[in-house]
Coordinates of N, CA and C in Angstrom, one line a residue:
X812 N 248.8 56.5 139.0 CA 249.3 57.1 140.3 C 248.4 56.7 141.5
X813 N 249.1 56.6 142.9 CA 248.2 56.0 143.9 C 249.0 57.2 144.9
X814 N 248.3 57.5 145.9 CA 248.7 58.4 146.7 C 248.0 57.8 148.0
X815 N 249.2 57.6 149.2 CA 248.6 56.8 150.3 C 249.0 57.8 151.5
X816 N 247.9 57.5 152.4 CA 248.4 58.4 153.7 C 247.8 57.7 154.6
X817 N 248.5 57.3 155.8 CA 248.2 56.6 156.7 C 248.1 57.0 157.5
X818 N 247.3 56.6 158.9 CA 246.7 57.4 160.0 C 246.6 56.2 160.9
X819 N 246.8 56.5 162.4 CA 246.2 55.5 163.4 C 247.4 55.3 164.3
X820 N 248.4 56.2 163.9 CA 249.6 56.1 164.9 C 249.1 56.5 166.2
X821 N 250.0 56.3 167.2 CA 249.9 57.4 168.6 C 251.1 56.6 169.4
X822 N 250.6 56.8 170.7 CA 251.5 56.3 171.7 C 250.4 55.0 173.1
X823 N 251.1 54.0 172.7 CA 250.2 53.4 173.6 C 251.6 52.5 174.7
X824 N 250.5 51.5 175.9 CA 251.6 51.1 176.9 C 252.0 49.4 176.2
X825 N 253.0 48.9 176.5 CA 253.7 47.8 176.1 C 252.2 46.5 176.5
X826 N 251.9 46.0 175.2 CA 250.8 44.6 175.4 C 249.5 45.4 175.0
X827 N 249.8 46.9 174.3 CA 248.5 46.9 173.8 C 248.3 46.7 172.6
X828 N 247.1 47.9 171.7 CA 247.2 47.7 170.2 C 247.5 48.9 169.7
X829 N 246.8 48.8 168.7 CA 247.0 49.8 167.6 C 246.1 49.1 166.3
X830 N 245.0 50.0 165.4 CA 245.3 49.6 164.0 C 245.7 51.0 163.3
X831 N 246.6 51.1 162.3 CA 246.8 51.7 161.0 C 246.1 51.5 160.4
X832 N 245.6 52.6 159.7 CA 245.5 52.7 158.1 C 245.9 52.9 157.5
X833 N 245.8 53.1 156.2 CA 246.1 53.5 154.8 C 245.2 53.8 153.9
X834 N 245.2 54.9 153.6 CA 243.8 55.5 152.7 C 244.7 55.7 151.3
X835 N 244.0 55.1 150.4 CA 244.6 55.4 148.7 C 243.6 56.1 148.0
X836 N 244.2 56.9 147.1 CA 243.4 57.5 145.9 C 244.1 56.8 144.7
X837 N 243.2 56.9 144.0 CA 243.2 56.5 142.5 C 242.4 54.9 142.5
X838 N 241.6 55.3 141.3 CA 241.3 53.7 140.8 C 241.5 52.5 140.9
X839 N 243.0 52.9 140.4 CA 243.3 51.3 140.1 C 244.0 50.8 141.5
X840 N 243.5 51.1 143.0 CA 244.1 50.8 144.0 C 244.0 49.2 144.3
X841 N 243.0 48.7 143.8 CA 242.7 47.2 144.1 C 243.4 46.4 143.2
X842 N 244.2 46.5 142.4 CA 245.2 45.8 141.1 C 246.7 46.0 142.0
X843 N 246.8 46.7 143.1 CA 248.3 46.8 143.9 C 248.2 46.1 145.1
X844 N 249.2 45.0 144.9 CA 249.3 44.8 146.3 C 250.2 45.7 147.8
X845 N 250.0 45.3 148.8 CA 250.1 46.5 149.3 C 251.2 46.1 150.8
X846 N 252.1 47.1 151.2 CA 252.9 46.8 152.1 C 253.2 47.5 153.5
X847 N 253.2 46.9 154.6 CA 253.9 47.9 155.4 C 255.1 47.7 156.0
X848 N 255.8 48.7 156.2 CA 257.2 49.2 156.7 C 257.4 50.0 158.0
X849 N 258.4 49.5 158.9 CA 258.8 50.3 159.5 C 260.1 51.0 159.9
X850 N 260.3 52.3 160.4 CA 261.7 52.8 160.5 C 261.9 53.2 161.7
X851 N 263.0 52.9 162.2 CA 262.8 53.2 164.1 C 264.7 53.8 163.6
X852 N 264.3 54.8 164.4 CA 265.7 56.0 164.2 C 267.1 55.1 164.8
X853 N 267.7 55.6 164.0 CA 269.2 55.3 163.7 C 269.4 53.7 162.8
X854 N 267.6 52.9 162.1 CA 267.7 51.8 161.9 C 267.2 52.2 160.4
X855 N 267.4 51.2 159.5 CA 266.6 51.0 158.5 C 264.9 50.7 158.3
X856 N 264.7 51.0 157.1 CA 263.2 50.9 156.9 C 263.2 49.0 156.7
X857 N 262.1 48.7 157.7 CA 262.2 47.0 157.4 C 260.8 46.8 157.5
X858 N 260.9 45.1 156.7 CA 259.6 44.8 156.4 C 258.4 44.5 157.4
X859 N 257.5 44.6 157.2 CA 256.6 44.3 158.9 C 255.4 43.2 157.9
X860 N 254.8 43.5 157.4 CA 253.8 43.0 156.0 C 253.3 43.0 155.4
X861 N 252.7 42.2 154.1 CA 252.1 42.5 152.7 C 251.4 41.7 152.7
X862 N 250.5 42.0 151.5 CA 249.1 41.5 151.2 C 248.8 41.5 149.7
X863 N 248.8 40.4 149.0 CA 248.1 40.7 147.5 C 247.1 41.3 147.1
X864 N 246.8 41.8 146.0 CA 246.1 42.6 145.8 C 244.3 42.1 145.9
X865 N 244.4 40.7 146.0 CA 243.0 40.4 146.4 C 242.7 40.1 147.6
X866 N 243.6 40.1 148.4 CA 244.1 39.7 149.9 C 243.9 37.8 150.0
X867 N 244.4 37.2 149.1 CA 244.4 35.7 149.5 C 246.0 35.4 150.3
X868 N 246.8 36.2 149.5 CA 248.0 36.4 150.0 C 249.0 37.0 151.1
X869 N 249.6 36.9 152.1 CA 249.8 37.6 153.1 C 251.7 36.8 153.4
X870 N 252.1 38.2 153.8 CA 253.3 37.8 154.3 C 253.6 38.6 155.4
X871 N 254.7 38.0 156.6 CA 255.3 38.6 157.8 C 256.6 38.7 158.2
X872 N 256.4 39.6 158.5 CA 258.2 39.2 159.1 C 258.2 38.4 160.6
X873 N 259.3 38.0 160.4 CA 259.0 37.2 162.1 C 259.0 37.6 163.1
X874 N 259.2 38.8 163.3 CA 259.3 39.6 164.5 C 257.9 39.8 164.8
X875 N 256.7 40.0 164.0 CA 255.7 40.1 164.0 C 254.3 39.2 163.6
X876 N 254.6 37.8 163.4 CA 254.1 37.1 163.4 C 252.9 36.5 164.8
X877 N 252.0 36.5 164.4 CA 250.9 36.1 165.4 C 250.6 37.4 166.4
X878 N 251.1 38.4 166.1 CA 250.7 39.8 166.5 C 250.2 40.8 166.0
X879 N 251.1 40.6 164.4 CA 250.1 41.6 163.6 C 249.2 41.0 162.1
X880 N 248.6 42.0 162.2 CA 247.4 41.3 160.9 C 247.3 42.4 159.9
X881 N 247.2 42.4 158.6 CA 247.3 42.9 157.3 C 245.8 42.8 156.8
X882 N 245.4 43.8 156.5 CA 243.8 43.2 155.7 C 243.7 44.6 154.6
X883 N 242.7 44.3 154.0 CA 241.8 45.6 152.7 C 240.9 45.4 152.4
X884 N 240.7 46.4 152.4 CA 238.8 46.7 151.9 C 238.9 47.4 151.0
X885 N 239.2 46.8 149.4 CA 239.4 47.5 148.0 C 237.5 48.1 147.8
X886 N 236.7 47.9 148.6 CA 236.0 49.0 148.3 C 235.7 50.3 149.3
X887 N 236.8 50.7 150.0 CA 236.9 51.9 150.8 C 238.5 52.1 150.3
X888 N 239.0 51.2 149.7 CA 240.2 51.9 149.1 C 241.6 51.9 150.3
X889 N 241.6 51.2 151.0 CA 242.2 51.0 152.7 C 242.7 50.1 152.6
X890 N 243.9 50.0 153.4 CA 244.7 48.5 153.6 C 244.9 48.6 155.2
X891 N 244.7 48.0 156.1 CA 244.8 47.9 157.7 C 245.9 47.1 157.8
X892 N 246.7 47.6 159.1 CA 247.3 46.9 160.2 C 247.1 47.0 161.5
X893 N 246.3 45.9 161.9 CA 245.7 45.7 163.3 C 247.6 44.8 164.3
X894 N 248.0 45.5 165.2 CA 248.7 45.4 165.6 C 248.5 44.9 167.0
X895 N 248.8 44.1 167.7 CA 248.2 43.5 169.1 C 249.4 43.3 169.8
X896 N 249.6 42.9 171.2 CA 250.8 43.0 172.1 C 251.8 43.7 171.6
X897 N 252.0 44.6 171.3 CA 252.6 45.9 171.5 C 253.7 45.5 172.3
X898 N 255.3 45.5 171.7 CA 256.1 45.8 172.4 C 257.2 47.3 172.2
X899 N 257.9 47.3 173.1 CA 258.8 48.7 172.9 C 260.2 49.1 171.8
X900 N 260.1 47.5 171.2 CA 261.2 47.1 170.1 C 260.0 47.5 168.6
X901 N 258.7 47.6 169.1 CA 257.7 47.9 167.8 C 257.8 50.0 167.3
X902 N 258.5 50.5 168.3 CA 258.4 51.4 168.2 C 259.1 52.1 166.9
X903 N 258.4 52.9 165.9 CA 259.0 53.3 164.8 C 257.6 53.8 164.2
X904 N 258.5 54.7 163.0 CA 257.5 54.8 162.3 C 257.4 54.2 161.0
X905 N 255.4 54.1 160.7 CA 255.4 53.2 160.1 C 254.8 53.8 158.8
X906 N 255.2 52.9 157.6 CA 254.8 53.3 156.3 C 253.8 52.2 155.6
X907 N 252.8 53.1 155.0 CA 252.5 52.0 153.8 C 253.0 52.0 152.5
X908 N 253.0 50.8 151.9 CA 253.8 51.1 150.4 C 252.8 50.3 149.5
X909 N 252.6 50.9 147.9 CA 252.3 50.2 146.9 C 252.8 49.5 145.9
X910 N 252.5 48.4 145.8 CA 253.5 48.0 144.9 C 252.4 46.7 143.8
X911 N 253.2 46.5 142.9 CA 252.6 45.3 141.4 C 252.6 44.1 142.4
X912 N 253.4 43.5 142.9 CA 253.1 42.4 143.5 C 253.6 42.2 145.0
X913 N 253.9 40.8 145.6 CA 253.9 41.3 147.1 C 254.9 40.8 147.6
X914 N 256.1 42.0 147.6 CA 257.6 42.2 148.1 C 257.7 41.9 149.4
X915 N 258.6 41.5 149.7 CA 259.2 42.4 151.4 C 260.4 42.8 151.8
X916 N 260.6 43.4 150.1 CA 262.2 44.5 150.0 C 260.8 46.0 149.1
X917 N 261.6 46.9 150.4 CA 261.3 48.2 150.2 C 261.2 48.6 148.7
X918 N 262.5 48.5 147.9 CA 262.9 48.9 147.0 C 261.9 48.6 145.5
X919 N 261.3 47.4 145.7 CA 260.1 47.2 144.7 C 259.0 47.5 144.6
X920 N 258.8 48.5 145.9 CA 257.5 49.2 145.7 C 257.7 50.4 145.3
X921 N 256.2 50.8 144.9 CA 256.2 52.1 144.1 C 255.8 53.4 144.3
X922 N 254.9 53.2 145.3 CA 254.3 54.5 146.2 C 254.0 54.0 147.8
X923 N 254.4 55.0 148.0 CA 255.0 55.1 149.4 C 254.0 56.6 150.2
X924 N 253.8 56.2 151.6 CA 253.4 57.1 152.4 C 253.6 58.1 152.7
X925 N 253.1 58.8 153.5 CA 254.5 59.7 154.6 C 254.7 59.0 156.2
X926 N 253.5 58.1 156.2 CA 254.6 57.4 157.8 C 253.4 58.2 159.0
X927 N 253.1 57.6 160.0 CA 252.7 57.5 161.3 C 253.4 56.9 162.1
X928 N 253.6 57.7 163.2 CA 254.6 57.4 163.9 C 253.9 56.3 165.6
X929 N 254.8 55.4 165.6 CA 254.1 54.3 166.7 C 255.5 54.7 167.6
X930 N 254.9 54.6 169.2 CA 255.4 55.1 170.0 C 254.9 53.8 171.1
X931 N 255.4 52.5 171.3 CA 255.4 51.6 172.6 C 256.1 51.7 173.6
X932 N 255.4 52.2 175.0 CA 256.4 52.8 176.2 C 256.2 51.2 177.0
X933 N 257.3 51.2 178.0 CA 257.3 50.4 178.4 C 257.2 50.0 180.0

Protein backbone atom coordinates (compact mmCIF):
# COMPACT_ATOMS: atom_id res chain seq x y z
CA UNK A 1 0.00 0.00 0.00
CA UNK A 2 1.35 3.63 -0.77
CA UNK A 3 -0.68 6.55 0.29
CA UNK A 4 0.21 9.97 -1.42
CA UNK A 5 -0.73 13.50 -0.66
CA UNK A 6 0.38 16.34 -2.43
CA UNK A 7 0.91 19.80 -1.43
CA UNK A 8 2.36 23.04 -3.09
CA UNK A 9 -0.81 24.13 -4.96
CA UNK A 10 -1.93 27.87 -4.75
CA UNK A 11 -2.68 30.60 -7.04
CA UNK A 12 0.11 32.34 -8.77
CA UNK A 13 0.32 35.20 -12.03
CA UNK A 14 0.85 33.79 -15.70
CA UNK A 15 5.10 33.23 -16.29
CA UNK A 16 5.43 32.16 -12.81
CA UNK A 17 6.13 28.90 -10.79
CA UNK A 18 5.11 26.57 -8.70
CA UNK A 19 6.70 23.24 -7.22
CA UNK A 20 4.36 20.24 -6.01
CA UNK A 21 4.88 17.70 -3.94
CA UNK A 22 4.04 14.37 -3.18
CA UNK A 23 4.67 12.80 0.10
CA UNK A 24 4.34 8.82 0.22
CA UNK A 25 4.04 6.43 3.02
CA UNK A 26 4.99 2.95 2.92
CA UNK A 27 8.32 1.31 2.23
CA UNK A 28 8.27 0.11 -0.77
CA UNK A 29 7.78 3.80 -2.31
CA UNK A 30 11.17 3.67 -4.22
CA UNK A 31 10.21 0.25 -6.33
CA UNK A 32 7.11 2.73 -7.94
CA UNK A 33 7.42 4.75 -10.52
CA UNK A 34 5.64 7.73 -10.16
CA UNK A 35 3.13 10.20 -12.15
CA UNK A 36 1.50 13.41 -12.42
CA UNK A 37 -1.89 14.32 -13.61
CA UNK A 38 -3.97 17.04 -14.20
CA UNK A 39 -7.87 17.78 -14.20
CA UNK A 40 -9.13 21.22 -15.19
CA UNK A 41 -13.11 21.22 -14.83
CA UNK A 42 -15.38 20.16 -17.46
CA UNK A 43 -11.95 18.32 -19.02
CA UNK A 44 -10.43 14.99 -18.40
CA UNK A 45 -7.64 13.90 -16.10
CA UNK A 46 -4.50 14.11 -18.53
CA UNK A 47 -0.99 13.29 -18.49
CA UNK A 48 1.55 16.08 -17.37
CA UNK A 49 4.62 13.49 -16.21
CA UNK A 50 6.42 10.41 -15.01
CA UNK A 51 9.40 9.29 -13.68
CA UNK A 52 10.93 5.67 -13.08
CA UNK A 53 11.33 4.46 -10.16
CA UNK A 54 15.14 5.29 -10.02
CA UNK A 55 14.58 8.48 -11.77
CA UNK A 56 16.83 7.65 -14.92
CA UNK A 57 13.55 7.74 -16.70
CA UNK A 58 11.27 10.64 -17.40
CA UNK A 59 8.35 11.37 -19.63
CA UNK A 60 6.14 14.69 -20.81
CA UNK A 61 3.54 15.56 -22.33
CA UNK A 62 4.03 18.22 -24.88
CA UNK A 63 2.16 20.85 -23.62
CA UNK A 64 4.61 20.82 -20.88
CA UNK A 65 7.76 20.15 -22.10
CA UNK A 66 10.78 22.48 -21.25
CA UNK A 67 8.60 23.97 -18.47
CA UNK A 68 8.05 21.41 -16.20
CA UNK A 69 10.51 19.06 -14.38
CA UNK A 70 9.67 15.67 -12.49
CA UNK A 71 12.27 14.62 -9.85
CA UNK A 72 12.44 12.17 -6.29
CA UNK A 73 14.12 11.94 -3.41
CA UNK A 74 13.38 8.08 -2.55
CA UNK A 75 14.98 8.95 0.63
CA UNK A 76 12.34 11.61 1.88
CA UNK A 77 9.90 9.47 0.13
CA UNK A 78 8.76 12.65 -2.39
CA UNK A 79 8.31 12.91 -5.94
CA UNK A 80 8.44 16.85 -7.18
CA UNK A 81 7.01 18.89 -9.85
CA UNK A 82 8.89 22.11 -10.27
CA UNK A 83 6.62 23.92 -12.78
CA UNK A 84 8.07 27.28 -14.55
CA UNK A 85 6.28 29.80 -16.95
CA UNK A 86 3.05 29.19 -15.73
CA UNK A 87 0.35 29.65 -18.13
CA UNK A 88 -3.64 30.04 -17.62
CA UNK A 89 -4.33 26.82 -19.85
CA UNK A 90 -1.97 25.05 -16.77
CA UNK A 91 -4.77 25.73 -14.52
CA UNK A 92 -6.28 22.46 -12.87
CA UNK A 93 -5.93 20.36 -10.35
CA UNK A 94 -3.21 18.37 -9.98
CA UNK A 95 -2.64 14.65 -8.90
CA UNK A 96 0.07 12.41 -8.10
CA UNK A 97 -0.20 8.74 -9.07
CA UNK A 98 1.69 5.44 -8.25
CA UNK A 99 2.26 3.07 -10.38
CA UNK A 100 4.80 -0.49 -11.31
CA UNK A 101 6.13 1.18 -14.26
CA UNK A 102 6.06 4.59 -16.12
CA UNK A 103 2.56 5.16 -17.89
CA UNK A 104 1.08 8.16 -19.25
CA UNK A 105 -2.57 6.59 -19.27
CA UNK A 106 -4.19 7.25 -15.86
CA UNK A 107 -5.71 3.94 -15.85
CA UNK A 108 -2.34 1.95 -15.01
CA UNK A 109 -1.63 3.47 -12.01
CA UNK A 110 -2.43 2.36 -8.74
CA UNK A 111 -2.50 4.91 -6.05
CA UNK A 112 -3.63 8.00 -6.52
CA UNK A 113 -3.75 11.43 -4.53
CA UNK A 114 -6.32 13.68 -3.55
CA UNK A 115 -5.08 16.59 -5.90
CA UNK A 116 -3.89 20.31 -5.21
CA UNK A 117 -5.46 22.57 -6.87
CA UNK A 118 -3.15 25.12 -9.40
CA UNK A 119 -4.79 28.29 -10.15
CA UNK A 120 -2.77 30.47 -13.28
CA UNK A 121 -4.46 34.01 -13.52
CA UNK A 122 -3.75 35.87 -16.33
Amino acid sequence: QVQLVESGGGLVQAGGSLRLSCAASGRTFGTYAMGWFRQAPGKEREFVAALSWGGGSTSYAESVKGRFTISRDNAKNTVYLQMNSLKPEDTAVYYCAAGRRLYDRADLYDYWGQGTQVTVSS
